[in-house]
């Protein structure tokens, strides 16, 4: 197997093993960078498989012009950027760099990737030993860093292929909303003029994969959950389960634990871990034994409620040593008083087939738009889609516009009250609510290893770093934003609340 380049054929290389699941430091064999030719890939006349617009620079059109699976385990993604403005150059390298990598590795096209919905992972280009990214390099590939009006440039990135050999994939870039449903070809990729795409298996590289965590919580505040693709972490409110300073379950606790037992029954994992946690009130002499007794009480109750066999338990009490929130507020303390039940993630339920096709979301449809004010200017919101992706994920896209005559910065987009902290600013102030089933969903998080720790980045529109001005709107300017969520399989509609805008009822596509 070899990949064809515009300047000849790249020699075959020995097949490499299937890339491992996260963490993203595992080493496998994958494409090696090739020496550039002098001809930049400008204005190729290729049919786009999908397209979107840059949030930061709306005149920058982003198109997928190639998505090819190679040797069954690698993926070559080709993306075309075009300046659709009538005047003014556009600088593109900062728009495509992966902001979750160290500063020196954010160059080139390191942010081009795909979603692996089955593994709940965000897959980015391989990282060779001698360069930050197995992708287009402006210096090596002879690419201009700016685009004149009407000019285009085609870039490539080579990544691990999503698990399960799917027929389509969602292509992601830092610049713009994701592009779902892009067909994957098993034919050799056809590079743009002047582009060399290296052959898989030529040198060792590291995979760069971000696990996606999707948080949700019950409207009655009895529990909140985080699904990381491998395990489900269910945080049960101690205020619901127990009286103050007690470890005896309340009458209300049984219903909460029954729902948790159903989720454990749907799992195939043999081990359930139960951890007790307290807020910062009191001291370790009080909190440690109380948190352990509460964990034991939950374990005993779950033992009688779980119906499948061969389930073992691990029990621990951590007192106040592992808070999820700041203990400086009463709400933070309430959420920190919890019993966490962790077990293997159940297989996602399949969506309930609809009697009629789901309606197509029009941004002008009644009920899918709203208005608010920021900085004295009228601001508009239009939901452009709530699309169901495979394996229980969903993609919300929406457009915010400044209808006024003065520039305004919409800071409310960042001001979410959430139970997971972030490493960067993002348009995270979005909540989806399934009122029928009494559950609230928040944007997903990308887990990024940082030494022995893990940083969390919002799986939504980035408004930090190069994209700092994505939340700044000029007069009559609109931007397209997005967020990734877990979606309940039976939901036909969801309530969508964005920042200060009124809640909207939105159909699921």
CSV table of N, CA and C in Angstrom, one decimal, residues 235-297:
chain,number,residue,atom,x,y,z
A,235,UNK,N,-22.3,11.1,40.7
A,235,UNK,CA,-22.2,11.7,42.0
A,235,UNK,C,-23.6,11.9,42.6
A,236,UNK,N,-23.8,11.2,43.7
A,236,UNK,CA,-25.1,11.2,44.3
A,236,UNK,C,-25.0,12.2,45.5
A,237,UNK,N,-26.0,13.1,45.5
A,237,UNK,CA,-26.0,14.2,46.5
A,237,UNK,C,-26.2,13.6,47.9
A,238,UNK,N,-25.3,13.9,48.8
A,238,UNK,CA,-25.4,13.4,50.2
A,238,UNK,C,-26.6,14.1,50.9
A,239,UNK,N,-27.0,15.3,50.5
A,239,UNK,CA,-28.1,16.0,51.1
A,239,UNK,C,-29.4,15.3,50.8
A,240,UNK,N,-29.5,14.5,49.7
A,240,UNK,CA,-30.6,13.7,49.3
A,240,UNK,C,-30.6,12.4,50.0
A,241,UNK,N,-29.4,11.8,50.1
A,241,UNK,CA,-29.3,10.4,50.6
A,241,UNK,C,-29.3,10.3,52.1
A,242,UNK,N,-28.9,11.4,52.8
A,242,UNK,CA,-28.7,11.3,54.3
A,242,UNK,C,-29.2,12.6,55.0
A,243,UNK,N,-29.5,12.4,56.2
A,243,UNK,CA,-29.7,13.6,57.1
A,243,UNK,C,-28.4,14.2,57.5
A,244,UNK,N,-28.3,15.4,58.0
A,244,UNK,CA,-27.1,16.0,58.4
A,244,UNK,C,-26.3,15.2,59.4
A,245,UNK,N,-25.0,15.0,59.1
A,245,UNK,CA,-24.1,14.2,60.0
A,245,UNK,C,-24.5,12.8,60.2
A,246,UNK,N,-25.4,12.2,59.4
A,246,UNK,CA,-25.9,10.8,59.5
A,246,UNK,C,-25.4,10.0,58.3
A,247,UNK,N,-25.4,8.7,58.5
A,247,UNK,CA,-25.0,7.7,57.5
A,247,UNK,C,-26.1,6.7,57.3
A,248,UNK,N,-27.4,7.1,57.7
A,248,UNK,CA,-28.5,6.2,57.5
A,248,UNK,C,-29.3,6.8,56.3
A,249,UNK,N,-29.6,6.0,55.3
A,249,UNK,CA,-30.3,6.4,54.1
A,249,UNK,C,-31.7,6.9,54.4
A,250,UNK,N,-32.1,8.0,53.7
A,250,UNK,CA,-33.4,8.6,53.8
A,250,UNK,C,-34.4,7.8,53.0
A,251,UNK,N,-35.7,8.1,53.1
A,251,UNK,CA,-36.7,7.4,52.3
A,251,UNK,C,-36.6,7.8,50.9
A,252,UNK,N,-36.1,9.0,50.6
A,252,UNK,CA,-36.0,9.5,49.2
A,252,UNK,C,-34.8,8.8,48.5
A,253,UNK,N,-33.8,8.3,49.3
A,253,UNK,CA,-32.6,7.8,48.7
A,253,UNK,C,-32.9,6.5,47.9
A,254,UNK,N,-33.9,5.7,48.2
A,254,UNK,CA,-34.1,4.5,47.5
A,254,UNK,C,-34.4,4.7,46.0
A,255,UNK,N,-35.2,5.7,45.7
A,255,UNK,CA,-35.5,6.0,44.3
A,255,UNK,C,-34.3,6.4,43.5
A,256,UNK,N,-33.4,7.2,44.2
A,256,UNK,CA,-32.2,7.7,43.5
A,256,UNK,C,-31.3,6.5,43.3
A,257,UNK,N,-31.1,5.6,44.3
A,257,UNK,CA,-30.2,4.5,44.2
A,257,UNK,C,-30.8,3.4,43.2
A,258,UNK,N,-32.1,3.4,43.1
A,258,UNK,CA,-32.7,2.4,42.1
A,258,UNK,C,-32.3,2.8,40.7
A,259,UNK,N,-32.3,4.1,40.4
A,259,UNK,CA,-31.9,4.6,39.1
A,259,UNK,C,-30.5,4.3,38.8
A,260,UNK,N,-29.6,4.4,39.9
A,260,UNK,CA,-28.2,4.1,39.7
A,260,UNK,C,-28.0,2.6,39.5
A,261,UNK,N,-28.8,1.8,40.2
A,261,UNK,CA,-28.7,0.3,40.0
A,261,UNK,C,-29.0,-0.1,38.6
A,262,UNK,N,-30.0,0.6,38.0
A,262,UNK,CA,-30.4,0.2,36.7
A,262,UNK,C,-29.3,0.5,35.7
A,263,UNK,N,-28.5,1.6,35.9
A,263,UNK,CA,-27.4,1.9,35.1
A,263,UNK,C,-26.3,0.9,35.3
A,264,UNK,N,-26.1,0.4,36.5
A,264,UNK,CA,-25.0,-0.6,36.8
A,264,UNK,C,-25.4,-1.9,36.1
A,265,UNK,N,-26.7,-2.2,36.1
A,265,UNK,CA,-27.2,-3.5,35.5
A,265,UNK,C,-27.0,-3.4,34.0
A,266,UNK,N,-27.0,-2.2,33.4
A,266,UNK,CA,-26.8,-2.0,32.0
A,266,UNK,C,-25.4,-2.1,31.6
A,267,UNK,N,-24.5,-2.0,32.6
A,267,UNK,CA,-23.0,-2.1,32.4
A,267,UNK,C,-22.6,-3.6,32.4
A,268,UNK,N,-21.4,-3.8,31.8
A,268,UNK,CA,-20.9,-5.2,31.8
A,268,UNK,C,-19.7,-5.3,32.7
A,269,UNK,N,-19.2,-4.2,33.3
A,269,UNK,CA,-18.0,-4.2,34.1
A,269,UNK,C,-18.3,-5.0,35.4
A,270,UNK,N,-17.3,-5.7,35.9
A,270,UNK,CA,-17.4,-6.5,37.1
A,270,UNK,C,-17.3,-5.7,38.4
A,271,UNK,N,-16.7,-4.5,38.4
A,271,UNK,CA,-16.4,-3.8,39.6
A,271,UNK,C,-17.1,-2.5,39.7
A,272,UNK,N,-17.6,-2.2,40.8
A,272,UNK,CA,-18.2,-0.9,41.1
A,272,UNK,C,-17.5,-0.2,42.2
A,273,UNK,N,-17.0,1.0,42.0
A,273,UNK,CA,-16.3,1.7,43.1
A,273,UNK,C,-17.2,2.8,43.7
A,274,UNK,N,-17.3,2.8,45.0
A,274,UNK,CA,-18.1,3.7,45.8
A,274,UNK,C,-17.2,4.6,46.7
A,275,UNK,N,-17.3,5.9,46.5
A,275,UNK,CA,-16.4,6.8,47.3
A,275,UNK,C,-17.3,7.8,48.0
A,276,UNK,N,-17.0,8.0,49.3
A,276,UNK,CA,-17.7,9.1,50.0
A,276,UNK,C,-16.9,10.4,50.1
A,277,UNK,N,-17.6,11.5,50.0
A,277,UNK,CA,-16.9,12.8,50.0
A,277,UNK,C,-17.7,13.8,50.9
A,278,UNK,N,-16.9,14.7,51.5
A,278,UNK,CA,-17.6,15.7,52.3
A,278,UNK,C,-17.1,17.1,51.9
A,279,UNK,N,-17.8,18.2,52.4
A,279,UNK,CA,-17.4,19.5,52.1
A,279,UNK,C,-16.3,19.9,53.1
A,280,UNK,N,-15.9,21.2,53.2
A,280,UNK,CA,-14.8,21.6,54.0
A,280,UNK,C,-15.2,21.9,55.5
A,281,UNK,N,-16.5,21.8,55.7
A,281,UNK,CA,-16.9,22.0,57.1
A,281,UNK,C,-16.4,20.9,58.0
A,282,UNK,N,-16.2,21.2,59.3
A,282,UNK,CA,-15.7,20.2,60.2
A,282,UNK,C,-14.2,20.0,60.0
A,283,UNK,N,-13.7,18.8,60.4
A,283,UNK,CA,-12.3,18.4,60.2
A,283,UNK,C,-12.2,17.0,59.8
A,284,UNK,N,-11.0,16.5,59.6
A,284,UNK,CA,-10.7,15.2,59.1
A,284,UNK,C,-11.2,14.1,60.0
A,285,UNK,N,-11.1,14.4,61.3
A,285,UNK,CA,-11.5,13.4,62.3
A,285,UNK,C,-13.0,13.1,62.2
A,286,UNK,N,-13.8,14.1,61.7
A,286,UNK,CA,-15.2,13.9,61.5
A,286,UNK,C,-15.5,13.5,60.1
A,287,UNK,N,-15.0,14.2,59.1
A,287,UNK,CA,-15.3,14.0,57.7
A,287,UNK,C,-14.9,12.6,57.2
A,288,UNK,N,-13.7,12.1,57.6
A,288,UNK,CA,-13.2,10.9,57.0
A,288,UNK,C,-14.1,9.7,57.4
A,289,UNK,N,-14.3,9.4,58.7
A,289,UNK,CA,-15.2,8.3,59.0
A,289,UNK,C,-16.6,8.4,58.5
A,290,UNK,N,-17.2,9.7,58.5
A,290,UNK,CA,-18.5,9.9,58.0
A,290,UNK,C,-18.6,9.6,56.6
A,291,UNK,N,-17.7,10.0,55.8
A,291,UNK,CA,-17.7,9.8,54.3
A,291,UNK,C,-17.6,8.3,54.0
A,292,UNK,N,-16.8,7.6,54.8
A,292,UNK,CA,-16.7,6.1,54.6
A,292,UNK,C,-18.0,5.4,55.0
A,293,UNK,N,-18.6,5.8,56.1
A,293,UNK,CA,-19.8,5.1,56.5
A,293,UNK,C,-20.9,5.4,55.5
A,294,UNK,N,-20.9,6.5,54.9
A,294,UNK,CA,-21.9,6.8,53.9
A,294,UNK,C,-21.7,6.0,52.6
A,295,UNK,N,-20.4,5.9,52.2
A,295,UNK,CA,-20.1,5.0,51.1
A,295,UNK,C,-20.5,3.6,51.3
A,296,UNK,N,-20.3,3.1,52.5
A,296,UNK,CA,-20.7,1.7,52.9
A,296,UNK,C,-22.2,1.5,52.8
A,297,UNK,N,-22.9,2.6,53.3
A,297,UNK,CA,-24.4,2.5,53.3
A,297,UNK,C,-24.9,2.4,51.8
